[in-house]
Coordinates of C-alpha atoms and ligand atoms in Angstrom, one line a residue:
X1 CA -19.2 -22.2 8.4
X2 CA -19.2 -22.2 12.1
X3 CA -22.0 -20.7 13.7
X4 CA -21.4 -18.2 16.4
X5 CA -20.6 -19.3 20.0
X6 CA -19.7 -17.3 23.1
X7 CA -16.2 -16.6 23.8
X8 CA -14.6 -18.6 26.6
X9 CA -13.7 -15.9 28.5
X10 CA -16.5 -13.4 29.1
X11 CA -17.4 -11.5 31.9
X12 CA -21.0 -10.7 33.1
X13 CA -23.9 -12.2 31.3
X14 CA -21.8 -14.0 29.0
X15 CA -24.4 -16.3 27.5
X16 CA -26.2 -13.4 26.2
X17 CA -23.0 -11.7 25.1
X18 CA -22.6 -14.5 22.3
X19 CA -21.1 -12.3 19.7
X20 CA -22.6 -12.6 16.3
X21 CA -21.0 -13.4 13.2
X22 CA -21.2 -10.6 10.6
X23 CA -21.4 -12.1 7.5
X24 CA -18.2 -11.6 5.4
X25 CA -19.4 -12.8 1.9
X26 CA -17.1 -12.5 -1.3
X27 CA -14.3 -10.3 0.3
X28 CA -11.6 -8.7 -1.6
X29 CA -8.6 -6.9 0.0
X30 CA -8.1 -3.1 -0.4
X31 CA -6.2 -2.5 -3.2
X32 CA -6.6 -6.1 -4.4
X33 CA -9.8 -5.8 -5.8
X34 CA -11.0 -8.0 -8.3
X35 CA -14.7 -8.0 -8.9
X36 CA -15.4 -9.0 -12.2
X37 CA -13.1 -12.0 -12.0
X38 CA -14.3 -12.7 -8.6
X39 CA -17.8 -13.1 -10.3
X40 CA -16.6 -16.1 -12.1
X41 CA -14.4 -17.4 -9.6
X42 CA -15.5 -20.0 -6.9
X43 CA -15.8 -18.9 -3.3
X44 CA -12.6 -17.7 -1.9
X45 CA -10.5 -20.0 0.4
X46 CA -12.0 -19.1 4.2
X47 CA -10.7 -19.5 7.5
X48 CA -13.3 -18.8 9.7
X49 CA -13.4 -18.1 13.6
X50 CA -16.8 -17.9 15.2
X51 CA -16.9 -13.9 14.9
X52 CA -14.3 -13.0 12.1
X53 CA -13.1 -14.4 9.1
X54 CA -9.8 -14.9 7.2
X55 CA -10.6 -14.4 3.5
X56 CA -8.0 -14.6 0.7
X57 CA -8.0 -11.7 -1.7
X58 CA -7.8 -12.2 -5.4
X59 CA -4.2 -11.3 -6.5
X60 CA -3.0 -8.2 -8.3
X61 CA -2.6 -9.1 -12.2
X62 CA -1.6 -6.9 -14.7
X63 CA -0.4 -6.1 -18.2
X64 CA 0.3 -3.7 -21.2
X65 CA -1.8 -3.9 -24.2
X66 CA 0.3 -4.7 -27.5
X67 CA -0.9 -1.7 -28.9
X68 CA 0.7 0.3 -26.0
X69 CA 3.9 -1.8 -25.9
X70 CA 4.3 -1.0 -29.7
X71 CA 3.5 2.5 -29.1
X72 CA 6.4 2.8 -26.3
X73 CA 8.9 0.9 -28.3
X74 CA 8.4 3.1 -31.2
X75 CA 8.8 6.1 -29.5
X76 CA 11.8 5.0 -27.6
X77 CA 13.4 4.0 -30.7
X78 CA 12.8 7.5 -32.2
X79 CA 14.2 9.3 -29.0
X80 CA 17.3 7.2 -29.2
X81 CA 17.7 8.1 -33.2
X82 CA 17.3 11.9 -32.5
X83 CA 19.7 11.9 -29.6
X84 CA 23.6 11.4 -29.8
X85 CA 24.6 7.7 -29.7
X86 CA 24.4 6.4 -26.4
X87 CA 27.5 6.8 -24.0
X88 CA 29.2 3.7 -22.7
X89 CA 26.2 2.1 -20.9
X90 CA 26.9 1.9 -17.3
X91 CA 24.7 -0.4 -15.3
X92 CA 22.0 1.5 -14.1
X93 CA 21.8 2.1 -10.1
X94 CA 18.4 2.7 -8.9
X95 CA 18.9 4.9 -5.6
X96 CA 15.7 4.5 -4.1
X97 CA 12.1 2.9 -4.9
X98 CA 10.2 5.2 -7.1
X99 CA 6.8 5.4 -5.4
X100 CA 5.9 7.5 -2.4
X101 CA 5.4 5.4 0.7
X102 CA 7.4 2.8 2.8
X103 CA 7.7 -0.8 1.5
X104 CA 6.1 -3.2 4.3
X105 CA 4.2 -0.2 5.7
X106 CA 1.9 1.5 3.1
X107 CA 3.7 -0.1 -0.2
X108 CA 3.8 -3.8 -0.8
X109 CA 6.1 -5.3 -3.6
X110 CA 4.1 -8.3 -4.3
X111 CA 5.1 -9.3 -7.8
X112 CA 8.7 -9.3 -9.4
X113 CA 9.3 -10.6 -13.0
X114 CA 8.8 -14.0 -14.1
X115 CA 12.1 -15.4 -14.9
X116 CA 10.7 -19.0 -15.7
X117 CA 9.9 -18.7 -19.5
X118 CA 7.7 -21.9 -19.1
X119 CA 4.0 -21.0 -19.3
X120 CA 3.3 -23.5 -16.7
X121 CA 5.7 -22.4 -13.9
X122 CA 6.8 -19.5 -12.2
X123 CA 10.0 -18.4 -10.7
X124 CA 10.9 -14.7 -9.2
X125 CA 14.7 -13.6 -8.8
X126 CA 14.6 -15.1 -5.3
X127 CA 13.5 -18.5 -6.4
X128 CA 10.2 -18.2 -5.1
X129 CA 6.8 -17.4 -6.3
X130 CA 6.2 -13.5 -5.7
X131 CA 5.1 -13.4 -9.6
X132 CA 2.8 -14.7 -12.1
X133 CA 3.2 -16.2 -15.5
X134 CA 4.8 -13.7 -17.9
X135 CA 4.9 -10.9 -15.7
X136 CA 7.4 -8.3 -16.7
X137 CA 7.8 -5.8 -13.9
X138 CA 7.8 -5.0 -10.1
X139 CA 4.2 -4.6 -9.0
X140 CA 4.1 -2.3 -5.8
X141 CA 0.5 -2.0 -4.1
X142 CA -0.9 1.0 -2.3
X143 CA -3.5 0.3 0.3
X144 CA -6.7 0.9 -1.3
X145 CA -8.6 3.1 -3.8
X146 CA -9.2 5.7 -1.3
X147 CA -5.5 6.2 -0.9
X148 CA -5.5 6.4 -4.7
X149 CA -8.1 9.3 -4.6
X150 CA -6.0 11.2 -2.1
X151 CA -2.7 10.6 -4.2
X152 CA 0.3 8.5 -4.1
X153 CA 3.0 9.9 -6.4
X154 CA 5.4 8.0 -8.8
X155 CA 8.9 9.6 -9.5
X156 CA 11.5 9.2 -12.1
X157 CA 13.9 6.5 -10.6
X158 CA 17.0 7.7 -12.5
X159 CA 17.6 11.1 -14.4
X160 CA 16.3 10.9 -18.2
X161 CA 14.3 12.1 -20.8
X162 CA 10.4 11.2 -21.1
X163 CA 10.1 9.0 -24.2
X164 CA 6.4 8.5 -24.2
X165 CA 3.3 9.5 -21.9
X166 CA -0.4 8.6 -22.0
X167 CA -3.3 9.8 -20.0
X168 CA -7.0 10.1 -20.1
X169 CA -8.0 6.6 -19.2
X170 CA -10.3 5.2 -16.6
X171 CA -8.1 4.4 -13.2
X172 CA -10.3 2.2 -11.2
X173 CA -10.0 -1.0 -13.2
X174 CA -10.5 -4.1 -11.1
X175 CA -10.7 -6.7 -13.9
X176 CA -8.0 -8.1 -16.7
X177 CA -9.1 -6.5 -19.8
X178 CA -6.3 -7.2 -22.3
X179 CA -7.5 -4.1 -24.4
X180 CA -7.7 -1.5 -21.8
X181 CA -5.2 1.3 -22.2
X182 CA -2.9 2.5 -19.3
X183 CA -2.2 5.9 -18.2
X184 CA 1.8 5.6 -18.4
X185 CA 5.3 7.3 -18.6
X186 CA 8.3 5.8 -19.9
X187 CA 11.5 7.4 -19.3
X188 CA 14.8 6.9 -21.3
X189 CA 18.2 6.5 -19.4
X190 CA 21.1 6.3 -22.0
X191 CA 19.8 2.9 -23.5
X192 CA 18.3 1.5 -20.5
X193 CA 14.3 2.5 -20.1
X194 CA 12.0 2.5 -17.2
X195 CA 8.3 2.2 -17.7
X196 CA 5.5 3.5 -14.7
X197 CA 2.3 2.1 -15.6
X198 CA -1.4 2.1 -14.4
X199 CA -1.3 5.7 -13.3
X200 CA -4.3 7.6 -12.1
X201 CA -6.4 9.6 -14.5
X202 CA -5.3 13.1 -15.1
X203 CA -2.1 12.6 -13.0
X204 CA 0.7 12.8 -15.7
X205 CA 3.1 15.4 -14.8
X206 CA 5.6 15.5 -17.6
X207 CA 5.7 15.5 -21.3
X208 CA 7.5 13.8 -23.9
X209 CA 11.0 14.9 -24.8
X210 CA 11.4 16.7 -21.3
X211 CA 14.3 16.0 -19.2
X212 CA 13.8 15.0 -15.9
X213 CA 16.2 14.7 -12.6
X214 CA 15.8 11.4 -10.6
X215 CA 13.0 11.9 -8.1
X216 CA 11.0 14.0 -10.5
X217 CA 7.2 13.5 -9.8
X218 CA 5.9 11.7 -12.9
X219 CA 2.3 11.1 -12.0
X220 CA 0.2 9.2 -9.4
X221 CA -0.6 5.6 -8.3
X222 CA -3.7 4.4 -10.2
X223 CA -5.2 1.3 -11.7
X224 CA -5.7 2.3 -15.2
X225 CA -5.0 -0.3 -18.2
X226 CA -4.9 -4.0 -17.5
X227 CA -4.9 -4.0 -13.8
X228 CA -6.8 -5.4 -10.9
X229 CA -5.9 -3.1 -8.4
X230 CA -4.2 0.3 -7.6
X231 CA -0.4 -0.2 -7.8
X232 CA 2.6 0.7 -9.9
X233 CA 4.1 -1.7 -12.4
X234 CA 7.5 -0.5 -12.6
X235 CA 9.3 -2.2 -15.8
X236 CA 12.9 -1.8 -16.8
X237 CA 14.3 -2.6 -20.1
X238 CA 17.9 -2.9 -21.4
X239 CA 17.9 -1.7 -25.0
X240 CA 14.7 -3.5 -26.1
X241 CA 14.5 -5.9 -23.8
X242 CA 12.7 -6.2 -20.4
X243 CA 15.1 -7.1 -17.5
X244 CA 14.7 -8.0 -14.0
X245 CA 16.7 -5.4 -12.1
X246 CA 17.0 -7.3 -8.9
X247 CA 19.8 -9.9 -8.2
X248 CA 19.8 -13.2 -6.3
X249 CA 20.1 -16.9 -6.5
X250 CA 17.6 -17.2 -9.3
X251 CA 19.0 -13.9 -11.3
X252 CA 22.9 -14.0 -11.8
X253 CA 24.9 -10.7 -12.3
X254 CA 24.8 -7.2 -10.3
X255 CA 21.8 -5.7 -9.2
X256 CA 20.5 -2.5 -10.6
X257 CA 19.4 -1.5 -7.1
X258 CA 21.4 0.6 -4.8
X259 CA 19.7 -1.0 -1.9
X260 CA 17.7 -3.8 -3.2
X261 CA 14.2 -4.4 -1.8
X262 CA 13.7 -7.8 -0.6
X263 CA 11.1 -10.1 -1.3
X264 CA 8.7 -9.1 1.7
X265 CA 7.6 -12.8 3.0
X266 CA 6.8 -11.2 6.6
X267 CA 3.3 -11.4 8.1
X268 CA 2.2 -7.8 8.0
X269 CA -0.8 -5.3 8.8
X270 CA -1.3 -3.3 5.9
X271 CA -4.4 -1.4 7.1
X272 CA -6.9 -1.6 10.2
X273 CA -9.8 0.1 11.3
X274 CA -12.9 -0.3 13.7
X275 CA -16.3 0.4 12.4
X276 CA -20.1 1.0 13.8
X277 CA -21.3 -1.7 11.6
X278 CA -19.9 -4.8 10.1
X279 CA -17.8 -3.9 7.1
X280 CA -20.3 -4.3 4.2
X281 CA -18.2 -6.8 2.3
X282 CA -21.3 -8.6 0.4
X283 CA -21.3 -5.4 -1.9
X284 CA -17.9 -5.7 -3.9
X285 CA -18.2 -2.1 -5.4
X286 CA -18.6 -0.5 -1.9
X287 CA -15.9 -2.9 -0.6
X288 CA -13.7 -1.8 -3.2
X289 CA -14.2 2.0 -2.7
X290 CA -13.5 1.2 1.1
X291 CA -16.0 3.4 2.3
X292 CA -17.5 1.6 5.4
X293 CA -17.8 4.4 7.9
X294 CA -15.0 4.0 10.4
X295 CA -14.9 4.9 14.1
X296 CA -13.0 4.9 17.6
X297 CA -15.7 5.7 19.7
X298 CA -18.5 3.9 20.8
X299 CA -21.7 4.7 23.0
X300 CA -22.1 3.0 26.1
X301 CA -24.3 -0.2 25.9
X302 CA -24.1 -3.5 23.9
X303 CA -22.8 -2.6 20.6
X304 CA -21.6 -4.2 17.4
X305 CA -18.0 -3.4 16.8
X306 CA -16.8 -4.0 13.1
X307 CA -13.4 -4.9 12.6
X308 CA -11.1 -4.9 9.5
X309 CA -7.6 -5.9 9.3
X310 CA -5.9 -6.2 5.7
X311 CA -3.1 -8.7 6.2
X312 CA 0.0 -9.9 4.1
X313 CA 1.8 -13.4 4.1
X314 CA -0.6 -15.0 6.9
X315 CA 0.8 -18.7 6.9
X316 CA -1.1 -21.8 6.4
X317 CA -3.3 -22.5 9.2
X318 CA -2.1 -19.9 11.3
X319 CA -3.3 -19.5 15.1
X320 CA -5.0 -16.3 16.1
X321 CA -6.1 -14.9 19.4
X322 CA -8.5 -12.2 19.7
X323 CA -8.8 -10.2 23.2
X324 CA -11.1 -7.2 24.1
X325 CA -10.2 -5.2 27.3
X326 CA -11.8 -2.8 29.2
X327 CA -10.7 0.1 30.8
X328 CA -9.4 -1.6 33.8
X329 CA -7.9 -4.1 32.0
X330 CA -10.1 -7.0 32.4
X331 CA -10.8 -9.5 29.3
X332 CA -14.4 -8.9 28.2
X333 CA -14.1 -11.2 25.0
X334 CA -11.5 -13.7 24.1
X335 CA -11.3 -16.2 21.4
X336 CA -8.5 -18.2 20.0
X337 CA -8.0 -20.9 17.2
X338 CA -6.6 -21.6 14.2
X339 CA -7.7 -20.4 10.7
X340 CA -7.6 -24.1 9.4
X341 CA -6.3 -22.4 6.2
X342 CA -4.1 -24.9 3.8
X343 CA -2.0 -22.4 2.2
X344 CA -0.2 -19.2 2.6
X345 CA -2.3 -16.2 2.1
X346 CA -0.3 -13.5 0.5
X347 CA -3.0 -10.9 0.5
X348 CA -5.9 -11.6 2.9
X349 CA -8.5 -9.7 5.1
X350 CA -9.7 -10.5 8.6
X351 CA -13.0 -9.0 9.4
X352 CA -16.4 -9.3 10.8
X353 CA -18.1 -7.6 13.8
X354 CA -18.3 -8.5 17.4
X355 CA -21.3 -7.6 19.6
X356 CA -19.9 -6.6 22.9
X357 CA -21.0 -5.3 26.4
X358 CA -19.4 -1.8 26.4
X359 CA -20.9 -0.9 29.8
X360 CA -17.9 0.7 31.1
X361 CA -16.6 4.3 30.3
X362 CA -13.1 5.0 28.9
X363 CA -10.4 3.6 27.1
X364 CA -10.6 -0.1 25.7
X365 CA -8.4 -2.1 23.7
X366 CA -9.0 -4.8 20.9
X367 CA -6.0 -7.0 20.4
X368 CA -5.3 -9.5 17.8
X369 CA -2.5 -11.9 17.7
X370 CA -1.6 -14.1 15.0
X371 CA 1.2 -17.0 15.3
X372 CA 1.7 -15.9 18.8
X373 CA 2.7 -12.2 17.8
X374 CA 0.4 -9.3 18.6
X375 CA -0.1 -7.6 15.3
X376 CA -2.9 -5.3 16.5
X377 CA -3.4 -3.5 19.7
X378 CA -6.2 -1.3 18.7
X379 CA -7.5 1.5 21.5
X380 CA -11.1 2.6 21.1
X381 CA -13.3 4.5 23.6
X382 CA -16.9 4.0 25.2
X383 CA -18.8 7.4 25.9
X384 CA -21.9 8.0 27.5
X385 CA -23.7 9.6 24.7
X386 CA -23.4 10.3 21.1
X387 CA -22.9 14.0 21.7
X388 CA -19.5 13.0 23.3
X389 CA -18.4 11.2 20.2
X390 CA -16.8 14.1 18.6
X391 CA -14.1 13.9 16.0
X392 CA -10.4 13.8 17.0
X393 CA -7.2 15.0 15.1
X394 CA -4.9 12.4 13.6
X395 CA -2.4 11.0 16.0
X396 CA 1.1 12.5 16.6
X397 CA 3.9 11.6 13.9
X398 CA 7.4 12.2 13.9
X399 CA 9.3 13.6 10.6
X400 CA 12.8 12.5 9.6
X401 CA 15.1 12.9 6.6
X402 CA 16.3 9.7 4.9
X403 CA 19.4 9.6 4.9
X404 CA 19.7 11.8 7.9
X405 CA 22.5 13.5 6.2
X406 CA 21.3 14.0 2.6
X407 CA 23.7 14.7 -0.1
X408 CA 23.2 17.6 -2.7
X409 CA 22.5 16.2 -6.0
X410 CA 20.9 13.0 -4.7
X411 CA 17.1 12.5 -3.9
X412 CA 15.9 13.2 -0.4
X413 CA 13.2 11.4 1.4
X414 CA 10.7 12.5 4.1
X415 CA 9.5 9.8 6.2
X416 CA 6.3 10.6 8.5
X417 CA 6.8 8.0 11.3
X418 CA 3.5 6.9 13.5
X419 CA 1.4 3.9 14.6
X420 CA 0.3 1.9 11.3
X421 CA -2.6 0.6 13.2
X422 CA -4.0 3.8 14.6
X423 CA -2.8 6.7 12.4
X424 CA -5.9 8.3 13.7
X425 CA -7.9 7.8 16.8
X426 CA -11.1 7.6 15.1
X427 CA -9.5 5.3 12.5
X428 CA -10.1 7.8 9.6
X429 CA -7.8 7.6 6.8
X430 CA -5.0 10.0 7.0
X431 CA -3.5 12.3 4.3
X432 CA -0.2 13.9 4.6
X433 CA 0.8 17.3 3.5
X434 CA 4.3 17.7 2.4
X435 CA 6.0 21.1 2.4
X436 CA 9.8 21.3 1.3
X437 CA 11.6 24.1 1.8
X438 CA 15.4 24.7 0.4
X439 CA 16.8 27.8 2.3
X440 CA 13.3 28.7 3.2
X441 CA 12.2 29.0 -0.3
X442 CA 9.0 26.6 -0.9
X443 CA 10.1 24.1 -3.4
X444 CA 7.4 21.2 -3.3
X445 CA 4.0 21.2 -1.8
X446 CA 2.0 18.1 -2.2
X447 CA -0.9 16.1 -0.4
X448 CA -0.4 12.5 -0.4
X449 CA -1.7 9.2 1.2
X450 CA 1.6 8.1 1.4
X451 CA 3.8 8.1 4.7
X452 CA 7.0 9.4 2.9
X453 CA 7.7 11.9 0.2
X454 CA 10.5 12.6 -2.2
X455 CA 12.4 15.9 -3.2
X456 CA 14.0 15.7 -6.6
X457 CA 17.7 15.4 -6.8
X458 CA 18.3 18.8 -8.4
X459 CA 16.3 20.7 -5.7
X460 CA 18.8 21.3 -3.3
X461 CA 22.3 22.9 -3.9
X462 CA 25.2 22.2 -1.7
X463 CA 25.3 23.9 1.6
X464 CA 21.6 24.5 1.4
X465 CA 19.4 23.9 4.3
X466 CA 16.3 21.7 3.7
X467 CA 13.3 21.3 5.8
X468 CA 10.4 19.1 5.3
X469 CA 7.3 19.9 7.2
X470 CA 4.5 17.1 7.2
X471 CA 1.2 17.7 8.4
X472 CA -1.5 15.1 8.9
X473 CA -5.2 15.3 8.3
X474 CA -8.1 13.2 8.7
X475 CA -9.9 15.4 6.2
X476 CA -11.8 17.1 9.2
X477 CA -9.1 18.3 11.5
X478 CA -5.3 18.7 10.8
X479 CA -3.0 17.2 13.2
X480 CA 0.3 18.7 14.7
X481 CA 2.8 19.1 12.3
X482 CA 6.4 17.7 12.5
X483 CA 9.4 18.6 10.8
X484 CA 12.7 17.3 9.6
X485 CA 15.8 19.4 8.7
X486 CA 19.0 18.7 7.3
X487 CA 21.8 20.5 5.4
X488 CA 22.6 19.2 1.7
X489 CA 26.1 18.1 2.0
X490 CA 28.7 18.3 -0.5
Ligands
ZN1 ZN1 2.8 -5.9 -13.2

């Protein structure tokens, strides 16, 4: 590990500004927590800069216990026996991804099914390695247990009948325990079945035998059962056989998706915040809960500025540049180099703290480039006294309906567009309250951590006026609501 050194472009008394390395111990990415497994694993691969470290996070790994697999299969068989023989089986077409949020922004499809039967090798539908041995579904991560606590809804992807449910199990699992029981919902769609696994405790919102429309909320995202972090495992079956719904060079035939989600290999920022201290990453439990105090305000003087960026798909030996600019745009801190990592990190964390001479009042910026692109441009303010460090409400968002001209009888999506870096000027975690109205009647009200929400397919008759009002909140103050409107077309 390199010892701290002064940045090369410091203004003022640069020798004493030598930023201090805030130790990032064994760190786990938000939403990808694997504390117990980490205890038996060697130190994670780490790329070190003088002040901050890039740390690979343990992967999301999951499963369904043999007991629960048998339970679902038996209930699906019983349901099929009770119902009229299945109609001619048309291939299903999933019209949307059945989880609230936006893929690549606050949702990350990190694992697909493993199409390679050998126990020693893996292959996803796109002939790459976004899977792991024996995996039977699509894993879509949310950003943290804190988002899980607020709630990230899961929806029925097609209309159907609820075949099996289970609830009552603990939901913050971070280890692969083959006996752990999941909270789940399984829905039967005329010979096809979809499983939604690892739900949050107490969140299952439907009951066995219930008919559901596409887009009906089934439960909330969690980490119950065999699961190492909060995510949805979506598993699809044809008859009694699990299938990969996505088509590509390593999976022949038609896709089951109306708009197939790609394998996301792009470098992305999943989450970012500043903190008054170094993120406490030595303490796994604290880290998993992600309870480091966040801030966007520092009192004038020499201060420790904690930084945490949750990153996706950081290439091997990626280059970086960090700069901190004062209110006049002068570079007060700069450092660049390369992480020196030997492989792509699908999930990683870039975190630590800089000690900075914050001697100018006003609006500062911290900028982080990776591989030459500026991924993070994070504003913060410097004030004269702690009394001036008052909470600020979340930043403005815009609401839009997707599609812009929704069709009656189909699911409608309401998206809250805003900055993924600074959803809130104080870097507080933001929740979104979605109020859906059809012809002015409230039909769905939910507070979610996700930047989108769905209205079920049966909620808006042809010609009805649909509106979605989204209000962000940082838990202390509500931001300005944004409204999207549309008419449900025939
Ligand atoms: Zn899975």
